[in-house]
XYZ file of C-alpha atoms in Angstrom:
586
model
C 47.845 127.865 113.892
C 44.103 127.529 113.840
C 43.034 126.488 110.762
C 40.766 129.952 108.622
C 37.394 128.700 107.572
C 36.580 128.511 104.183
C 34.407 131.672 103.245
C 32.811 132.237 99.527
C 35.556 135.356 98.206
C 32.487 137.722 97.401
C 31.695 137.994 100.870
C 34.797 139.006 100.994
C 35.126 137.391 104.884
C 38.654 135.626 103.999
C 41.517 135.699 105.984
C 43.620 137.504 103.614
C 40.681 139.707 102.526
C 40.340 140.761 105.866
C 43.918 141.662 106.020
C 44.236 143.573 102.544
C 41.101 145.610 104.406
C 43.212 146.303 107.467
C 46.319 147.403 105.491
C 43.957 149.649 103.404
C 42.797 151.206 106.658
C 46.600 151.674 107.464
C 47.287 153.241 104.349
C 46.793 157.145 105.582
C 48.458 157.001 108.854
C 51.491 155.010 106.597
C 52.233 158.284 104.166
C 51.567 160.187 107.487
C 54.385 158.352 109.074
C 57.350 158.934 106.598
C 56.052 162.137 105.635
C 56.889 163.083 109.727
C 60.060 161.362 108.895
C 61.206 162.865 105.866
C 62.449 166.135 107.491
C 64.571 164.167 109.929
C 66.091 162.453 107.270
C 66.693 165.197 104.988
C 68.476 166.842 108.058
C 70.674 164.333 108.983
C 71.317 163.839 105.334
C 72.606 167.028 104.427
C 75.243 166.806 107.100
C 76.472 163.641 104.415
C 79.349 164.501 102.237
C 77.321 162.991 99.704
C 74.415 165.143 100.323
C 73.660 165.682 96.231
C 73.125 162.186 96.232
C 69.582 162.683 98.997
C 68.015 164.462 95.768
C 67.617 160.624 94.336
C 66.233 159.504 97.760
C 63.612 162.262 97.478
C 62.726 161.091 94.172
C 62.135 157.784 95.262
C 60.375 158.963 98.480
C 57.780 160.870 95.766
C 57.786 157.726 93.534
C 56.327 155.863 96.623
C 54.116 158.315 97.237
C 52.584 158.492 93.620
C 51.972 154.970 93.968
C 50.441 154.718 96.973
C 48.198 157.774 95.894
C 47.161 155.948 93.000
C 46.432 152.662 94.510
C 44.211 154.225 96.930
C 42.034 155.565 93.823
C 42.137 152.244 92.315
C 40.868 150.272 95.455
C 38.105 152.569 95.781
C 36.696 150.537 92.075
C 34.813 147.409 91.286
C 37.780 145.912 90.200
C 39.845 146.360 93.898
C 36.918 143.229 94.863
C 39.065 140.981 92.960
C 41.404 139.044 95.761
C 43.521 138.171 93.855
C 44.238 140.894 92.162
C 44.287 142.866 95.306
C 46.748 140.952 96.619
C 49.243 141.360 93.712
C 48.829 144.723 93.927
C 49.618 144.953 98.422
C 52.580 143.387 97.331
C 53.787 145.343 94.072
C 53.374 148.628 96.662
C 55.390 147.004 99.839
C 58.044 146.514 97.185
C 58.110 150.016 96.105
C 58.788 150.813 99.802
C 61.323 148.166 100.189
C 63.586 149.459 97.464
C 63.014 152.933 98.762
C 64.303 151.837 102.039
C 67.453 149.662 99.746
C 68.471 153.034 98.122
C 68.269 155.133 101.364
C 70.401 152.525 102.726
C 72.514 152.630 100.034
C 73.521 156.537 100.360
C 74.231 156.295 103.767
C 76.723 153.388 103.771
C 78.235 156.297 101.893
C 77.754 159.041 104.219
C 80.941 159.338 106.202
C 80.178 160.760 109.854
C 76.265 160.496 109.790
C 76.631 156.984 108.319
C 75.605 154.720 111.481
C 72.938 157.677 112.296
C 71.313 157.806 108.916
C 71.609 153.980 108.719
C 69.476 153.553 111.940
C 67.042 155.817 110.323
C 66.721 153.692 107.699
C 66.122 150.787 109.695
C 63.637 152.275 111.615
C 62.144 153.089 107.966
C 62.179 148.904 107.735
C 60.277 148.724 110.854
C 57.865 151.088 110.047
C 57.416 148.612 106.840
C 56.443 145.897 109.559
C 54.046 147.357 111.115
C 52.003 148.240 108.331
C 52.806 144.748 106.762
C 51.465 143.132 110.007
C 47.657 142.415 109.205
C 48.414 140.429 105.849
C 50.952 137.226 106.318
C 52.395 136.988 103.221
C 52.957 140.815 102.948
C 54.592 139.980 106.534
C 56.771 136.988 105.354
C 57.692 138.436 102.103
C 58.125 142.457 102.365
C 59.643 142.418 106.278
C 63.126 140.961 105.048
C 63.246 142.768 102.065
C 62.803 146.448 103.921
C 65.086 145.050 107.073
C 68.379 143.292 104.802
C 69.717 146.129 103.268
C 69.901 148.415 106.876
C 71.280 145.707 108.746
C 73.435 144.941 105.990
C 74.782 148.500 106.451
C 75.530 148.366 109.803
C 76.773 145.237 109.941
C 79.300 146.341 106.904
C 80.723 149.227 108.302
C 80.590 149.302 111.739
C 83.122 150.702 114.235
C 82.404 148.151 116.967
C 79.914 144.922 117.074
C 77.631 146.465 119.583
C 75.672 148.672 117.309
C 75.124 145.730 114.690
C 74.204 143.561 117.727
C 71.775 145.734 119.169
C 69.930 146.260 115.773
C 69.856 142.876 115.352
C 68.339 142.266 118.272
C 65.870 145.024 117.910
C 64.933 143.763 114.576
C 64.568 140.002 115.572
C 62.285 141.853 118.352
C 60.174 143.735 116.314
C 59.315 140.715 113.588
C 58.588 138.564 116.484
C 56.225 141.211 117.772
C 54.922 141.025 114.474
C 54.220 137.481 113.741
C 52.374 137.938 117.274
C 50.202 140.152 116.365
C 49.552 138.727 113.082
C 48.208 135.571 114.862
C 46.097 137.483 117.120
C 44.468 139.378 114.077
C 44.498 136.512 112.037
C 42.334 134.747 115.076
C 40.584 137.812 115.010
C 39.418 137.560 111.265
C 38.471 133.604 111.465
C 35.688 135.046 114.282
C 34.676 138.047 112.521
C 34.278 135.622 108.957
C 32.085 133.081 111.362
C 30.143 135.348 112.821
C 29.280 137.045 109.370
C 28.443 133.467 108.543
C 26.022 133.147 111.430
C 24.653 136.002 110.500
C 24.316 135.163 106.733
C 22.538 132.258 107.658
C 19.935 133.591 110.891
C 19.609 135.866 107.818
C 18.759 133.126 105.183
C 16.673 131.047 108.034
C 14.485 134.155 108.826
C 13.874 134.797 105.031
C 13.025 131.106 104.511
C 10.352 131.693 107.743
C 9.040 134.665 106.337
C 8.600 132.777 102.444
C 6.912 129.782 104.590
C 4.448 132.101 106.541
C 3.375 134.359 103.197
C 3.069 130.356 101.804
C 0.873 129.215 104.580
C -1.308 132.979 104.371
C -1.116 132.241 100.560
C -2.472 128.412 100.895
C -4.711 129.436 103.703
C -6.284 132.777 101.585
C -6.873 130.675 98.189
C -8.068 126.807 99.813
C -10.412 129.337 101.644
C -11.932 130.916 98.455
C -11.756 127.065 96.515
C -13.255 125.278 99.533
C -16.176 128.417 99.907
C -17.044 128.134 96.502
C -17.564 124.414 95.635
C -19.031 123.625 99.115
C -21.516 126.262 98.851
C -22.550 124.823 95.429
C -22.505 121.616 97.033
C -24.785 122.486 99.470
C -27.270 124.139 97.836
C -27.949 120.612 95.840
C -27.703 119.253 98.845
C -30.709 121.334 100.966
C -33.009 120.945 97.439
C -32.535 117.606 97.727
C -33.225 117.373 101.473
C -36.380 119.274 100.729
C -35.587 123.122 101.764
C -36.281 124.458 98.318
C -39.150 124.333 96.601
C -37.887 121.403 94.263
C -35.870 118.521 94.053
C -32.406 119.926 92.414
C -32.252 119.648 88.846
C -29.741 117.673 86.725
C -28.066 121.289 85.665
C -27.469 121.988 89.537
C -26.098 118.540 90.436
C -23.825 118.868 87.461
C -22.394 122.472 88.537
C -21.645 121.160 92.242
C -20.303 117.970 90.725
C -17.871 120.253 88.716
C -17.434 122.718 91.877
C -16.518 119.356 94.205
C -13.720 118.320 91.398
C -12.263 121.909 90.818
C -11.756 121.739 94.469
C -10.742 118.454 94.682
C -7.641 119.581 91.994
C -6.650 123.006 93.828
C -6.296 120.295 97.271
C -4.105 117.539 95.279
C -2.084 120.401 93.205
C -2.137 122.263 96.768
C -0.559 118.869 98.802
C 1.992 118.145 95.837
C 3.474 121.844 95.632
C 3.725 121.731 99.519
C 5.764 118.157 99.114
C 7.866 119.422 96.642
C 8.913 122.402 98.639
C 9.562 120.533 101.401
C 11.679 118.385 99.191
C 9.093 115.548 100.078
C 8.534 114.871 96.312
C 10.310 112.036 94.119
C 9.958 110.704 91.029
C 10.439 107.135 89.454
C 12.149 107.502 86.056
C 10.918 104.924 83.444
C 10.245 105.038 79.248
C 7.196 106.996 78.531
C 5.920 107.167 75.101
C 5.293 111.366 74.898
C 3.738 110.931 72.241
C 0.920 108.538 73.134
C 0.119 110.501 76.462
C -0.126 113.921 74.568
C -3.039 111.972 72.287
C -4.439 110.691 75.042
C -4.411 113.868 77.085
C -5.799 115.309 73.547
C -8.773 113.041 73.683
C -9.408 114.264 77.466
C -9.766 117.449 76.867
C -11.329 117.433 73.116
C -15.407 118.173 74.915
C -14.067 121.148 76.504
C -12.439 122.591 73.613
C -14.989 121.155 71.721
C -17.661 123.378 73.724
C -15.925 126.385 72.633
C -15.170 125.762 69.091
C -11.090 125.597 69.322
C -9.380 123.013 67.530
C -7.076 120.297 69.094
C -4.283 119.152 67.569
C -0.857 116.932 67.851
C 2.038 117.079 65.972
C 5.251 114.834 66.142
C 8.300 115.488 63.637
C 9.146 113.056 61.522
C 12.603 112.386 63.574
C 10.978 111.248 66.694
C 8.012 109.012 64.611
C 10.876 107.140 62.829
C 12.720 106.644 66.369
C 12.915 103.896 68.189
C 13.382 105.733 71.558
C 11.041 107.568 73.829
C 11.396 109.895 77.424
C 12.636 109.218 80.613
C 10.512 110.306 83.229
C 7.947 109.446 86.052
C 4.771 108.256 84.077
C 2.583 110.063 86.545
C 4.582 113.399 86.970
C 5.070 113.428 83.117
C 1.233 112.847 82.064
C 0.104 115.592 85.266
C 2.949 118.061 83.598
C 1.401 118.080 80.535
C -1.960 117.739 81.413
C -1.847 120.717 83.571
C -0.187 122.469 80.477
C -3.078 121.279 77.962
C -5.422 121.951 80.122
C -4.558 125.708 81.059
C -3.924 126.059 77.388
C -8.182 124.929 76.924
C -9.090 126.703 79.749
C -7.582 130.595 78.755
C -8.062 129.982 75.309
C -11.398 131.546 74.232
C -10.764 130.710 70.333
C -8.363 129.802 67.346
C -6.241 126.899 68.407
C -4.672 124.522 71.129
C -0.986 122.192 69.723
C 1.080 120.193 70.922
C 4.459 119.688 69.164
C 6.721 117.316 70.194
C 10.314 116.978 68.674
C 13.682 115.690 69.582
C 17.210 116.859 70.202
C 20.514 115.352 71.361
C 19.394 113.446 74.393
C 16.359 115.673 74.748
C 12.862 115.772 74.145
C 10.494 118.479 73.924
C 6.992 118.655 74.056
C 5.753 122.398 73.432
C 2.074 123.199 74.128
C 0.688 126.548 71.990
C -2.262 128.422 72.050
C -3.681 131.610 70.558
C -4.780 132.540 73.687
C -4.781 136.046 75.066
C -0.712 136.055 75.821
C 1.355 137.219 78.274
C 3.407 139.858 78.990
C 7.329 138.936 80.720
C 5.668 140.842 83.941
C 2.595 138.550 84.050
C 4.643 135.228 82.849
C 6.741 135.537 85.721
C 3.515 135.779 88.028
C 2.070 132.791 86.759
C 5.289 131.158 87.684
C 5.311 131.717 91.246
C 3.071 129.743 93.611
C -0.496 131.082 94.321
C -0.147 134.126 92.557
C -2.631 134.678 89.476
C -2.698 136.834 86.187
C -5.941 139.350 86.965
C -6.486 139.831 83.106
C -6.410 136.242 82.298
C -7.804 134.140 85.303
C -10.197 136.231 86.453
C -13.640 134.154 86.728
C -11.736 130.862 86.691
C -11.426 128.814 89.276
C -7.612 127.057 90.728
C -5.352 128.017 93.223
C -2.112 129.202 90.855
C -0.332 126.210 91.668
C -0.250 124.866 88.221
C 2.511 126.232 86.513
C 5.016 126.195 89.564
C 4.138 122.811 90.463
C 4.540 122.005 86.583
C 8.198 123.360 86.805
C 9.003 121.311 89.760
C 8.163 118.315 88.670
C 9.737 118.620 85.106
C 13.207 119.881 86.994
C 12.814 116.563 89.011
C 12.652 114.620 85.921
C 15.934 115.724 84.727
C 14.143 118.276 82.623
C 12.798 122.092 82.693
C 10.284 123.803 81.465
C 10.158 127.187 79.163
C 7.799 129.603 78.571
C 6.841 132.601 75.778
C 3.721 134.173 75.417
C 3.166 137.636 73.984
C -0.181 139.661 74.433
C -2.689 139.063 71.890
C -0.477 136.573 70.274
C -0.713 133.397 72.440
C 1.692 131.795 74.779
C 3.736 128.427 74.247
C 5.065 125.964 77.411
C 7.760 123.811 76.843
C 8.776 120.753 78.600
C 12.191 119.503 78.256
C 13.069 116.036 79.008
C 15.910 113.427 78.783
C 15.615 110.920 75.441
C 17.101 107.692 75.341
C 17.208 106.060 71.865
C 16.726 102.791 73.125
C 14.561 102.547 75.732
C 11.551 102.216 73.940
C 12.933 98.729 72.456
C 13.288 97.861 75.848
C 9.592 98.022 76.808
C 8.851 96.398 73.701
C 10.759 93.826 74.931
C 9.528 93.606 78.316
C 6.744 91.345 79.114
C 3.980 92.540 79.709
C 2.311 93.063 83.020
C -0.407 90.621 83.551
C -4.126 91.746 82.951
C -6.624 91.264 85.672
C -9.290 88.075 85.257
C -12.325 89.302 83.896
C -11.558 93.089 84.847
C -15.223 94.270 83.772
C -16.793 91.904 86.468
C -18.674 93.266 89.458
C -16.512 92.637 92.977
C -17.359 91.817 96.025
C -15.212 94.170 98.124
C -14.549 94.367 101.810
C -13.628 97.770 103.328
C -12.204 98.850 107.099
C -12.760 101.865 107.327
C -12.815 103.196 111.014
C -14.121 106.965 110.307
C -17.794 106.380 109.581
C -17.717 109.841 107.244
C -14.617 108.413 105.213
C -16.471 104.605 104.986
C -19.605 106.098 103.540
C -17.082 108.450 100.325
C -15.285 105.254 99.771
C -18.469 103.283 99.472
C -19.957 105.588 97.540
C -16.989 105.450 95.442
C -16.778 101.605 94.880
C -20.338 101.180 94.233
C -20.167 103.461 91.544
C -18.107 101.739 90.197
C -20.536 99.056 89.837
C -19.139 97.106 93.362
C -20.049 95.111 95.953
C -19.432 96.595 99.063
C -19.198 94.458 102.668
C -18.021 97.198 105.397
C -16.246 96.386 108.245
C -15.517 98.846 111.297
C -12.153 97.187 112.747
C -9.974 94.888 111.985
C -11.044 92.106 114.035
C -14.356 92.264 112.619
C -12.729 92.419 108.837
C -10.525 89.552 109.565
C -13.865 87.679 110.735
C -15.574 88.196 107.564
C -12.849 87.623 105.614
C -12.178 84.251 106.879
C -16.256 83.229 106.310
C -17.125 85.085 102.970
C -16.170 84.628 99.699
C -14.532 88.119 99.083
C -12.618 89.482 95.511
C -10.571 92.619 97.153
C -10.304 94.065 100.676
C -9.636 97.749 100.874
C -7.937 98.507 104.528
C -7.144 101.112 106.565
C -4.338 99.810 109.090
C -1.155 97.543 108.269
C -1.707 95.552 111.284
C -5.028 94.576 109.421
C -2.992 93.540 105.966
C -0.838 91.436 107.771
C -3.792 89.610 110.197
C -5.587 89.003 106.169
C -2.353 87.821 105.268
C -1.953 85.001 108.052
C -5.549 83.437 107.034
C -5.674 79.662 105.916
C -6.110 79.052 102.307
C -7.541 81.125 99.588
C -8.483 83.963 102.174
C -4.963 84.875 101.970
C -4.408 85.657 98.667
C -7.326 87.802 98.406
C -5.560 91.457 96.736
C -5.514 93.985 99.618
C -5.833 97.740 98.639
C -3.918 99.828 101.215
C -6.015 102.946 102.392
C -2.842 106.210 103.275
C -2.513 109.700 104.031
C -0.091 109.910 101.170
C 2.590 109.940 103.875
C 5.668 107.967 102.351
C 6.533 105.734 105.406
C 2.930 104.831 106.016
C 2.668 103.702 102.328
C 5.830 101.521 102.849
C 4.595 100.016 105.850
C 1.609 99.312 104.136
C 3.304 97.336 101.421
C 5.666 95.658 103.902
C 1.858 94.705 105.502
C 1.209 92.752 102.153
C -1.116 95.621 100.248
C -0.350 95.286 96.305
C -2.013 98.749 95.839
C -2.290 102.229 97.530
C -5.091 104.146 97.864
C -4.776 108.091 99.271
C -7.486 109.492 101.054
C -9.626 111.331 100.290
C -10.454 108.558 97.536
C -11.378 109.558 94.209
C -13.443 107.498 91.789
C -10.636 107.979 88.404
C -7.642 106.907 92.022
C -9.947 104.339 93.400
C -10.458 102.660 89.782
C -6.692 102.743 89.236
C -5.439 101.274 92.765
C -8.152 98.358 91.716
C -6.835 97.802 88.318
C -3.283 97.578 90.274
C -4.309 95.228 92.734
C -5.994 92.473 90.338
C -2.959 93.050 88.582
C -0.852 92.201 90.919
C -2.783 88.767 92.487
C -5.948 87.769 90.768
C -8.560 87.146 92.822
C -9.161 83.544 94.976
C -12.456 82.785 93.411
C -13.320 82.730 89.871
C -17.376 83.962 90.378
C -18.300 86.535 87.478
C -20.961 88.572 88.802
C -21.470 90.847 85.478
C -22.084 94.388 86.406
């Protein structure tokens, strides 16, 4: 027999569900079928010497009836959806039947003349049972024999010759055969019907997932337009005063407000690319001990001028439990410290006065880090809003800039870590995010333990820095970048060319575009090779591994940004110190 797939019950596609449906269906034309041949009987049987004794038949004929009447009502409520359930209750009903059929059987073994007719009737009662038993197997297996022994038994008891017996026999053997036929056929029947309503349950899903991805590409594409408008319109205002449009040279005030337009919209693009990655499932996470309680002061300290601006007070506060513990979280560094800066940040941002806090505390396995406000609040309508991407509370946000990628992105990254992330807020009250993560006692021993990673030679030196960069646009930003930093900076347009300089100048860091570069440094003669090599990526994961396979000891994403481009250094002479020891003091 083909095997039935497996379907979830409350589709209620199942084999046997399917079945119980089809005998339900029967259910009418069943009643209609021994009420038509209930006046035959009653005929026959009141030619019976025993004829008193059809009045019990009749009862049990209206006893049957009840029952079925009432489990008709009863499938018609919630309760029917039950399987199970249903299925005990198929059976329990086929019974009732079958020891109808026994009793009629019964008073005509005792029926003198009529006997053999009445006890034909009553097998073709016991057939009747079949059919209706047909679209269910183990109403089938179990009911059939019970409705077809006692006739048979009849006949076969008290019979004038062995043909009748023989013939009934037959008939019967027949009839089940029939039945286990048609059984497989329906039962065939249902494993299509329950994969096509799969099919369709998925095309379903599929075209819902399409239609969430286009309303997220119309969403990204509506609010990057509005970011991208705004700060490059700022930007280029500064930039025509500057190239002498205006009437004067831009003023500190206006280079300051396009600086601030270029980094809001440098944000809304990195919160944009990461809340695309993780909803393409693109996103992971390194788990490793992070002190909480260190980043939320440090995070504190960030945003202290802001708040500072507006008068709101800033404050951190870790119960006594976790300051007396040796342990600490478990969670990406990075992920962990954007989380909550994200979360202190739009807690500085809404709040207009009165106080920002972050409390941390612990619990079984679990820390918590919850960030309050007396902000305007929220109500459950507009907390669930600014939970789902790109969409924005009106009454709070309007004026401000960001693309309402904050808080989803937030939950996404804490439910990566092993964690979640709650929220309350009530309208003129404030509002208070939690982050939940795992706690292990121990672990921050074991960085305590751990030796530290070494520090760069002389890390407040200025570099000399060679960077391949092919795009000339891209070359000039990362320039820019490095040498405000207080670099160095030696550009080379290809490969060959960097490789060239590399192997003649005296260089601290190389900053590359192309693997094939890395490994061409790599195969240099002498000190040249061990110069540290700063990859240059899309933020594409099998580029950056190719890139370290190359030889790079740090990544760089494009576009580069001068708080990314400082780090990626910092990694780099961490990870081989430079060849020469020159100190060119900045």
């Amino acid at each position: 027999m083909a095997s039935i797939p497996h379907v979830a019950p409350d589709l209620g596609l199942t084999a046997d569900a399917q079945g119980m449906q089809a005998q339900t269906a029967l259910l009418p034309y069943a009643l209609l079928a021994f009420g038509v041949g209930l006046p035959i009987f009653a005929w026959v049987g009141s030619h019976a010497p025993n004829a008193p004794w059809m009045g019990a038949c009749l009862v049990a004929f209206a006893i049957s009836w009840g029952v079925f009447y009432g489990v008709m009502v009863w499938l018609k409520k919630p309760a029917a959806a039950d399987v199970r359930r249903r299925g005990r209750v198929h059976l329990a009903c086929s019974f009732t039947w079958a020891l109808a059929i026994a009793q009629i059987a019964l008073f005509a073994h005792f029926a003198g003349p009529v006997r053999e007719l009445l006890m034909l009737l009553t097998l073709g009662a016991g057939m009747v049972c079949i059919v209706f038993a047909t679209p269910w197997l183990p109403s089938l297996l179990v009911v059939a024999p019970v409705a077809l022994a006692p006739p048979l038994l009849g006949l076969f008891a008290g019979a004038e010759g062995p043909h009748m017996p023989r013939v009934a026999l037959a008939a019967t053997a027949i009839a089940l055969a029939l039945a286990l036929l048609v059984n497989r056929i329906l039962r065939t029947q249902f494993a299509m019907a329950a994969e096509r309503e799969v099919l369709i349950a998925e095309r379903a899903e599929q075209a819902e997932a399409a239609r969430r991805l286009a309303r997220s590409k119309s969403d990204l594409v509506s609010t990057l337009s509005d970011e991208i408008r705004n700060g490059l319109t700022g930007v280029a205002h500064v930039l025509g005063s500057a190239a002498g449009r205006g009437r004067a040279a831009p003023s500190r005030q206006q280079v300051v407000a396009a600086l601030d337009a270029v980094n809001d919209l440098l944000a809304v693009l990195e919160t944009t690319v990461d809340a695309e990655s993780a909803e393409a499932g693109r996103l992971t996470v390194e788990p490793k001990p992070v002190d909480l309680a260190a980043l939320a002061h440090d995070l504190i300290l960030l945003n202290r001028p802001a708040a500072a601006a507006k008068g709101l007070e800033l404050a951190v506060h870790v119960d006594e439990p976790l300051a007396q513990s040796k342990g600490c979280a478990i969670a990406d560094p990075a992920r962990a410290r954007q989380v909550l800066a994200a979360l202190i940040g739009n807690a500085v941002k809404f709040t207009l006065r009165g106080r920002v806090e972050v409390r941390l505390s612990v619990s079984e396995r679990r820390i918590f880090a919850a960030v309050a406000d007396t902000g305007p609040g929220l109500t459950s309508d507009e907390l669930a809003t600014a939970l789902r991407p790109f969409e924005r509370v009106a009454r709070t946000s309007a004026g401000s800039s960001g693309a309402g990628l904050g808080l989803p992105l937030a939950a996404q990254l804490a439910r990566l870590m092993g964690g979640d992330l709650r929220a309350e807020s009530a309208p003129g009250v404030g509002s208070c995010f939690t982050l939940e993560l795992p706690f292990d006692a121990a672990a921050r021993r074991l960085v305590a333990e751990a030796a530290p990673a070494p520090a760069p030679e002389n890390p407040g030196r200025r570099l000399r820095v060679l960077t391949v960069e092919t795009d000339a646009h891209a070359a000039a930003m990362l320039r820019a970048s490095l040498e405000q930093l207080g670099h160095q900076v030696v550009h080379a347009a290809d490969g060959t060319r960097a490789v060239g300089l590399a192997r003649i100048c005296d260089l601290d860091l190389v900053v590359a575009d192309d693997p094939a570069t890395i490994v061409a440094l790599r195969g240099l003669a002498g000190a040249a090779a061990r110069t540290p090599v700063i990859a240059l990526t899309a933020g594409d994961p099998d580029e950056s591994e190719a890139a370290l396979a190359a030889g790079a000891d740090a990544l760089l994403r494009r576009p580069v940004a001068l708080p990314a481009a400082a780090r990626a250094i910092a990694t780099a002479l961490a990870a081989s110190a430079p060849a020469n020891d020159r100190a060119r003091v900045a």
